[in-house]
């Protein structure tokens, strides 16, 4: 009950922060809400949100993945190469997701079965994948993408509705699965207490492996949705993406130690952090403040969680003594 109340308080506080930012912008920079600007903000943050959904699974399970930026870059380039090879857009999409899932599975196997700490495993793959892509492409961008690849073949006017529908389907499916499926509840159980989950009959290594694999597939999908918006694909795309998505998940209420986090919280976290940078531009504030503001928000969120965990532990000790 206390956990649910704390989660609702965090989600409400993030929603209020978004509302406060909106009020400031309405008064000081109403141009921020021009339809074209809102559309661009939405399209720019759809890939971030999809990657953040995968990061939510990983963090709730008690792990961390800092290789998503490198996976995103590889999947972006792969989607462009497959499209230029003449494959239809759906095949390029499946290829990007499959490559993302395979790279995620490598991380999952290292963490779940080789027992390498996730921060070490994903740091190693982050560097190896980024350097491997740089060597393979020699820094060259993917140019001359087919016309039917751009905007998934739906055209620029229809694409926002298509991407919104895809995103809504993902959000609903993941929120429902985490709440109602045994596999979803298993992710929370593993993140809360791995040993207790094992004793309860949950296959902890399998859960760990699959959250990384699913996160990789979602990163591949996000890379595709980002790539189709442009007529060329940079080989260095996705730099610092891992920090954006981890920050959004944590700000949205997930415990960095695992066991807590929701889809709604992640949506709110992506919305808040994604709105800050363009808001600063419209308010005439130098963009150098963006990282400082985001860092302050993250630090505040983590500090609040630490205080709540300490209070919970202090309440648990007398209860355990009384029970004994």
mmCIF file with all atom_site columns, C-alpha atoms in Angstrom, residues 58-177:
data_model
loop_
_atom_site.group_PDB
_atom_site.id
_atom_site.type_symbol
_atom_site.label_atom_id
_atom_site.label_alt_id
_atom_site.label_comp_id
_atom_site.label_asym_id
_atom_site.label_entity_id
_atom_site.label_seq_id
_atom_site.pdbx_PDB_ins_code
_atom_site.Cartn_x
_atom_site.Cartn_y
_atom_site.Cartn_z
_atom_site.occupancy
_atom_site.B_iso_or_equiv
_atom_site.pdbx_formal_charge
_atom_site.auth_seq_id
_atom_site.auth_comp_id
_atom_site.auth_asym_id
_atom_site.auth_atom_id
_atom_site.pdbx_PDB_model_num
ATOM 1   C CA . UNK A 1 58  ? 15.469 -3.628  -17.341 1.00 0.00 ? 58  UNK A CA 1
ATOM 2   C CA . UNK A 1 59  ? 15.484 -1.231  -14.377 1.00 0.00 ? 59  UNK A CA 1
ATOM 3   C CA . UNK A 1 60  ? 12.400 -2.753  -12.734 1.00 0.00 ? 60  UNK A CA 1
ATOM 4   C CA . UNK A 1 61  ? 14.170 -6.123  -12.893 1.00 0.00 ? 61  UNK A CA 1
ATOM 5   C CA . UNK A 1 62  ? 17.060 -4.626  -10.937 1.00 0.00 ? 62  UNK A CA 1
ATOM 6   C CA . UNK A 1 63  ? 19.514 -4.202  -13.835 1.00 0.00 ? 63  UNK A CA 1
ATOM 7   C CA . UNK A 1 64  ? 20.851 -1.317  -15.935 1.00 0.00 ? 64  UNK A CA 1
ATOM 8   C CA . UNK A 1 65  ? 21.601 -1.039  -19.658 1.00 0.00 ? 65  UNK A CA 1
ATOM 9   C CA . UNK A 1 66  ? 23.888 1.757   -20.859 1.00 0.00 ? 66  UNK A CA 1
ATOM 10  C CA . UNK A 1 67  ? 24.435 0.279   -24.317 1.00 0.00 ? 67  UNK A CA 1
ATOM 11  C CA . UNK A 1 68  ? 21.092 1.385   -25.812 1.00 0.00 ? 68  UNK A CA 1
ATOM 12  C CA . UNK A 1 69  ? 22.653 4.344   -27.646 1.00 0.00 ? 69  UNK A CA 1
ATOM 13  C CA . UNK A 1 70  ? 25.068 2.068   -29.485 1.00 0.00 ? 70  UNK A CA 1
ATOM 14  C CA . UNK A 1 71  ? 22.334 -0.492  -30.229 1.00 0.00 ? 71  UNK A CA 1
ATOM 15  C CA . UNK A 1 72  ? 20.144 2.358   -31.499 1.00 0.00 ? 72  UNK A CA 1
ATOM 16  C CA . UNK A 1 73  ? 22.901 3.495   -33.878 1.00 0.00 ? 73  UNK A CA 1
ATOM 17  C CA . UNK A 1 74  ? 23.520 0.006   -35.264 1.00 0.00 ? 74  UNK A CA 1
ATOM 18  C CA . UNK A 1 75  ? 19.813 -0.652  -35.786 1.00 0.00 ? 75  UNK A CA 1
ATOM 19  C CA . UNK A 1 76  ? 19.371 2.728   -37.483 1.00 0.00 ? 76  UNK A CA 1
ATOM 20  C CA . UNK A 1 77  ? 22.193 2.054   -39.930 1.00 0.00 ? 77  UNK A CA 1
ATOM 21  C CA . UNK A 1 78  ? 20.989 -1.514  -40.477 1.00 0.00 ? 78  UNK A CA 1
ATOM 22  C CA . UNK A 1 79  ? 17.470 -0.326  -41.308 1.00 0.00 ? 79  UNK A CA 1
ATOM 23  C CA . UNK A 1 80  ? 18.863 2.110   -43.865 1.00 0.00 ? 80  UNK A CA 1
ATOM 24  C CA . UNK A 1 81  ? 21.155 -0.494  -45.423 1.00 0.00 ? 81  UNK A CA 1
ATOM 25  C CA . UNK A 1 82  ? 18.318 -3.021  -45.684 1.00 0.00 ? 82  UNK A CA 1
ATOM 26  C CA . UNK A 1 83  ? 16.030 -0.423  -47.266 1.00 0.00 ? 83  UNK A CA 1
ATOM 27  C CA . UNK A 1 84  ? 18.697 0.563   -49.807 1.00 0.00 ? 84  UNK A CA 1
ATOM 28  C CA . UNK A 1 85  ? 19.177 -3.128  -50.620 1.00 0.00 ? 85  UNK A CA 1
ATOM 29  C CA . UNK A 1 86  ? 15.615 -3.155  -51.945 1.00 0.00 ? 86  UNK A CA 1
ATOM 30  C CA . UNK A 1 87  ? 13.786 -4.746  -49.043 1.00 0.00 ? 87  UNK A CA 1
ATOM 31  C CA . UNK A 1 88  ? 10.264 -3.470  -48.349 1.00 0.00 ? 88  UNK A CA 1
ATOM 32  C CA . UNK A 1 89  ? 9.841  -1.237  -45.341 1.00 0.00 ? 89  UNK A CA 1
ATOM 33  C CA . UNK A 1 90  ? 8.228  -3.984  -43.241 1.00 0.00 ? 90  UNK A CA 1
ATOM 34  C CA . UNK A 1 91  ? 11.249 -6.235  -43.843 1.00 0.00 ? 91  UNK A CA 1
ATOM 35  C CA . UNK A 1 92  ? 13.639 -3.436  -42.908 1.00 0.00 ? 92  UNK A CA 1
ATOM 36  C CA . UNK A 1 93  ? 11.580 -2.917  -39.740 1.00 0.00 ? 93  UNK A CA 1
ATOM 37  C CA . UNK A 1 94  ? 11.756 -6.603  -38.831 1.00 0.00 ? 94  UNK A CA 1
ATOM 38  C CA . UNK A 1 95  ? 15.476 -6.591  -39.550 1.00 0.00 ? 95  UNK A CA 1
ATOM 39  C CA . UNK A 1 96  ? 16.089 -3.623  -37.246 1.00 0.00 ? 96  UNK A CA 1
ATOM 40  C CA . UNK A 1 97  ? 14.043 -5.208  -34.444 1.00 0.00 ? 97  UNK A CA 1
ATOM 41  C CA . UNK A 1 98  ? 15.742 -8.586  -34.900 1.00 0.00 ? 98  UNK A CA 1
ATOM 42  C CA . UNK A 1 99  ? 19.211 -7.034  -34.770 1.00 0.00 ? 99  UNK A CA 1
ATOM 43  C CA . UNK A 1 100 ? 18.223 -5.060  -31.673 1.00 0.00 ? 100 UNK A CA 1
ATOM 44  C CA . UNK A 1 101 ? 16.861 -8.204  -30.028 1.00 0.00 ? 101 UNK A CA 1
ATOM 45  C CA . UNK A 1 102 ? 20.052 -10.125 -30.854 1.00 0.00 ? 102 UNK A CA 1
ATOM 46  C CA . UNK A 1 103 ? 22.265 -7.416  -29.369 1.00 0.00 ? 103 UNK A CA 1
ATOM 47  C CA . UNK A 1 104 ? 20.007 -7.244  -26.316 1.00 0.00 ? 104 UNK A CA 1
ATOM 48  C CA . UNK A 1 105 ? 20.237 -11.017 -25.988 1.00 0.00 ? 105 UNK A CA 1
ATOM 49  C CA . UNK A 1 106 ? 24.039 -10.760 -25.866 1.00 0.00 ? 106 UNK A CA 1
ATOM 50  C CA . UNK A 1 107 ? 23.722 -8.370  -22.924 1.00 0.00 ? 107 UNK A CA 1
ATOM 51  C CA . UNK A 1 108 ? 21.127 -10.641 -21.331 1.00 0.00 ? 108 UNK A CA 1
ATOM 52  C CA . UNK A 1 109 ? 23.309 -13.719 -21.664 1.00 0.00 ? 109 UNK A CA 1
ATOM 53  C CA . UNK A 1 110 ? 26.319 -11.940 -20.188 1.00 0.00 ? 110 UNK A CA 1
ATOM 54  C CA . UNK A 1 111 ? 24.294 -10.744 -17.191 1.00 0.00 ? 111 UNK A CA 1
ATOM 55  C CA . UNK A 1 112 ? 22.000 -13.724 -16.624 1.00 0.00 ? 112 UNK A CA 1
ATOM 56  C CA . UNK A 1 113 ? 24.250 -16.675 -17.396 1.00 0.00 ? 113 UNK A CA 1
ATOM 57  C CA . UNK A 1 114 ? 27.835 -15.399 -17.332 1.00 0.00 ? 114 UNK A CA 1
ATOM 58  C CA . UNK A 1 115 ? 26.940 -13.386 -14.208 1.00 0.00 ? 115 UNK A CA 1
ATOM 59  C CA . UNK A 1 116 ? 28.715 -10.261 -15.348 1.00 0.00 ? 116 UNK A CA 1
ATOM 60  C CA . UNK A 1 117 ? 27.329 -7.187  -13.515 1.00 0.00 ? 117 UNK A CA 1
ATOM 61  C CA . UNK A 1 118 ? 24.988 -5.368  -15.882 1.00 0.00 ? 118 UNK A CA 1
ATOM 62  C CA . UNK A 1 119 ? 26.831 -2.042  -15.598 1.00 0.00 ? 119 UNK A CA 1
ATOM 63  C CA . UNK A 1 120 ? 30.077 -3.777  -16.654 1.00 0.00 ? 120 UNK A CA 1
ATOM 64  C CA . UNK A 1 121 ? 28.528 -5.911  -19.398 1.00 0.00 ? 121 UNK A CA 1
ATOM 65  C CA . UNK A 1 122 ? 26.624 -3.079  -21.038 1.00 0.00 ? 122 UNK A CA 1
ATOM 66  C CA . UNK A 1 123 ? 29.535 -0.658  -20.706 1.00 0.00 ? 123 UNK A CA 1
ATOM 67  C CA . UNK A 1 124 ? 31.682 -3.160  -22.598 1.00 0.00 ? 124 UNK A CA 1
ATOM 68  C CA . UNK A 1 125 ? 29.084 -3.711  -25.325 1.00 0.00 ? 125 UNK A CA 1
ATOM 69  C CA . UNK A 1 126 ? 28.415 0.041   -25.558 1.00 0.00 ? 126 UNK A CA 1
ATOM 70  C CA . UNK A 1 127 ? 32.047 0.711   -26.431 1.00 0.00 ? 127 UNK A CA 1
ATOM 71  C CA . UNK A 1 128 ? 32.514 -2.377  -28.597 1.00 0.00 ? 128 UNK A CA 1
ATOM 72  C CA . UNK A 1 129 ? 29.370 -1.781  -30.645 1.00 0.00 ? 129 UNK A CA 1
ATOM 73  C CA . UNK A 1 130 ? 30.015 1.934   -31.125 1.00 0.00 ? 130 UNK A CA 1
ATOM 74  C CA . UNK A 1 131 ? 33.622 1.380   -32.195 1.00 0.00 ? 131 UNK A CA 1
ATOM 75  C CA . UNK A 1 132 ? 32.621 -1.558  -34.378 1.00 0.00 ? 132 UNK A CA 1
ATOM 76  C CA . UNK A 1 133 ? 30.028 0.566   -36.159 1.00 0.00 ? 133 UNK A CA 1
ATOM 77  C CA . UNK A 1 134 ? 32.552 3.372   -36.614 1.00 0.00 ? 134 UNK A CA 1
ATOM 78  C CA . UNK A 1 135 ? 35.020 0.907   -38.148 1.00 0.00 ? 135 UNK A CA 1
ATOM 79  C CA . UNK A 1 136 ? 32.384 -0.717  -40.353 1.00 0.00 ? 136 UNK A CA 1
ATOM 80  C CA . UNK A 1 137 ? 30.996 2.526   -41.756 1.00 0.00 ? 137 UNK A CA 1
ATOM 81  C CA . UNK A 1 138 ? 34.215 4.567   -41.595 1.00 0.00 ? 138 UNK A CA 1
ATOM 82  C CA . UNK A 1 139 ? 32.010 7.312   -40.202 1.00 0.00 ? 139 UNK A CA 1
ATOM 83  C CA . UNK A 1 140 ? 29.975 7.529   -43.419 1.00 0.00 ? 140 UNK A CA 1
ATOM 84  C CA . UNK A 1 141 ? 26.255 8.303   -43.261 1.00 0.00 ? 141 UNK A CA 1
ATOM 85  C CA . UNK A 1 142 ? 23.569 6.321   -45.085 1.00 0.00 ? 142 UNK A CA 1
ATOM 86  C CA . UNK A 1 143 ? 22.335 8.503   -47.972 1.00 0.00 ? 143 UNK A CA 1
ATOM 87  C CA . UNK A 1 144 ? 19.773 8.203   -50.769 1.00 0.00 ? 144 UNK A CA 1
ATOM 88  C CA . UNK A 1 145 ? 17.176 6.296   -48.794 1.00 0.00 ? 145 UNK A CA 1
ATOM 89  C CA . UNK A 1 146 ? 14.236 4.985   -50.854 1.00 0.00 ? 146 UNK A CA 1
ATOM 90  C CA . UNK A 1 147 ? 11.122 7.132   -50.957 1.00 0.00 ? 147 UNK A CA 1
ATOM 91  C CA . UNK A 1 148 ? 8.911  4.326   -49.644 1.00 0.00 ? 148 UNK A CA 1
ATOM 92  C CA . UNK A 1 149 ? 11.199 3.980   -46.612 1.00 0.00 ? 149 UNK A CA 1
ATOM 93  C CA . UNK A 1 150 ? 10.695 7.550   -45.462 1.00 0.00 ? 150 UNK A CA 1
ATOM 94  C CA . UNK A 1 151 ? 7.689  8.049   -43.211 1.00 0.00 ? 151 UNK A CA 1
ATOM 95  C CA . UNK A 1 152 ? 7.130  4.258   -43.459 1.00 0.00 ? 152 UNK A CA 1
ATOM 96  C CA . UNK A 1 153 ? 5.588  4.932   -46.850 1.00 0.00 ? 153 UNK A CA 1
ATOM 97  C CA . UNK A 1 154 ? 2.593  6.755   -45.338 1.00 0.00 ? 154 UNK A CA 1
ATOM 98  C CA . UNK A 1 155 ? 3.750  10.263  -46.178 1.00 0.00 ? 155 UNK A CA 1
ATOM 99  C CA . UNK A 1 156 ? 4.701  13.101  -43.853 1.00 0.00 ? 156 UNK A CA 1
ATOM 100 C CA . UNK A 1 157 ? 1.108  14.165  -43.182 1.00 0.00 ? 157 UNK A CA 1
ATOM 101 C CA . UNK A 1 158 ? -0.153 10.739  -42.107 1.00 0.00 ? 158 UNK A CA 1
ATOM 102 C CA . UNK A 1 159 ? 2.949  9.510   -40.309 1.00 0.00 ? 159 UNK A CA 1
ATOM 103 C CA . UNK A 1 160 ? 2.309  11.271  -36.948 1.00 0.00 ? 160 UNK A CA 1
ATOM 104 C CA . UNK A 1 161 ? -1.030 9.453   -36.594 1.00 0.00 ? 161 UNK A CA 1
ATOM 105 C CA . UNK A 1 162 ? 0.566  6.140   -37.560 1.00 0.00 ? 162 UNK A CA 1
ATOM 106 C CA . UNK A 1 163 ? 3.418  6.522   -35.064 1.00 0.00 ? 163 UNK A CA 1
ATOM 107 C CA . UNK A 1 164 ? 0.950  7.629   -32.357 1.00 0.00 ? 164 UNK A CA 1
ATOM 108 C CA . UNK A 1 165 ? -1.098 4.490   -32.954 1.00 0.00 ? 165 UNK A CA 1
ATOM 109 C CA . UNK A 1 166 ? 1.961  2.256   -32.748 1.00 0.00 ? 166 UNK A CA 1
ATOM 110 C CA . UNK A 1 167 ? 3.134  3.964   -29.576 1.00 0.00 ? 167 UNK A CA 1
ATOM 111 C CA . UNK A 1 168 ? -0.314 3.723   -27.947 1.00 0.00 ? 168 UNK A CA 1
ATOM 112 C CA . UNK A 1 169 ? -0.486 0.000   -28.751 1.00 0.00 ? 169 UNK A CA 1
ATOM 113 C CA . UNK A 1 170 ? 2.931  -0.556  -27.149 1.00 0.00 ? 170 UNK A CA 1
ATOM 114 C CA . UNK A 1 171 ? 2.029  1.446   -24.057 1.00 0.00 ? 171 UNK A CA 1
ATOM 115 C CA . UNK A 1 172 ? -1.244 -0.401  -23.528 1.00 0.00 ? 172 UNK A CA 1
ATOM 116 C CA . UNK A 1 173 ? 0.305  -3.820  -24.148 1.00 0.00 ? 173 UNK A CA 1
ATOM 117 C CA . UNK A 1 174 ? 3.206  -3.244  -21.765 1.00 0.00 ? 174 UNK A CA 1
ATOM 118 C CA . UNK A 1 175 ? 1.087  -1.663  -19.027 1.00 0.00 ? 175 UNK A CA 1
ATOM 119 C CA . UNK A 1 176 ? -1.394 -4.544  -19.216 1.00 0.00 ? 176 UNK A CA 1
ATOM 120 C CA . UNK A 1 177 ? 1.332  -7.193  -19.358 1.00 0.00 ? 177 UNK A CA 1
#
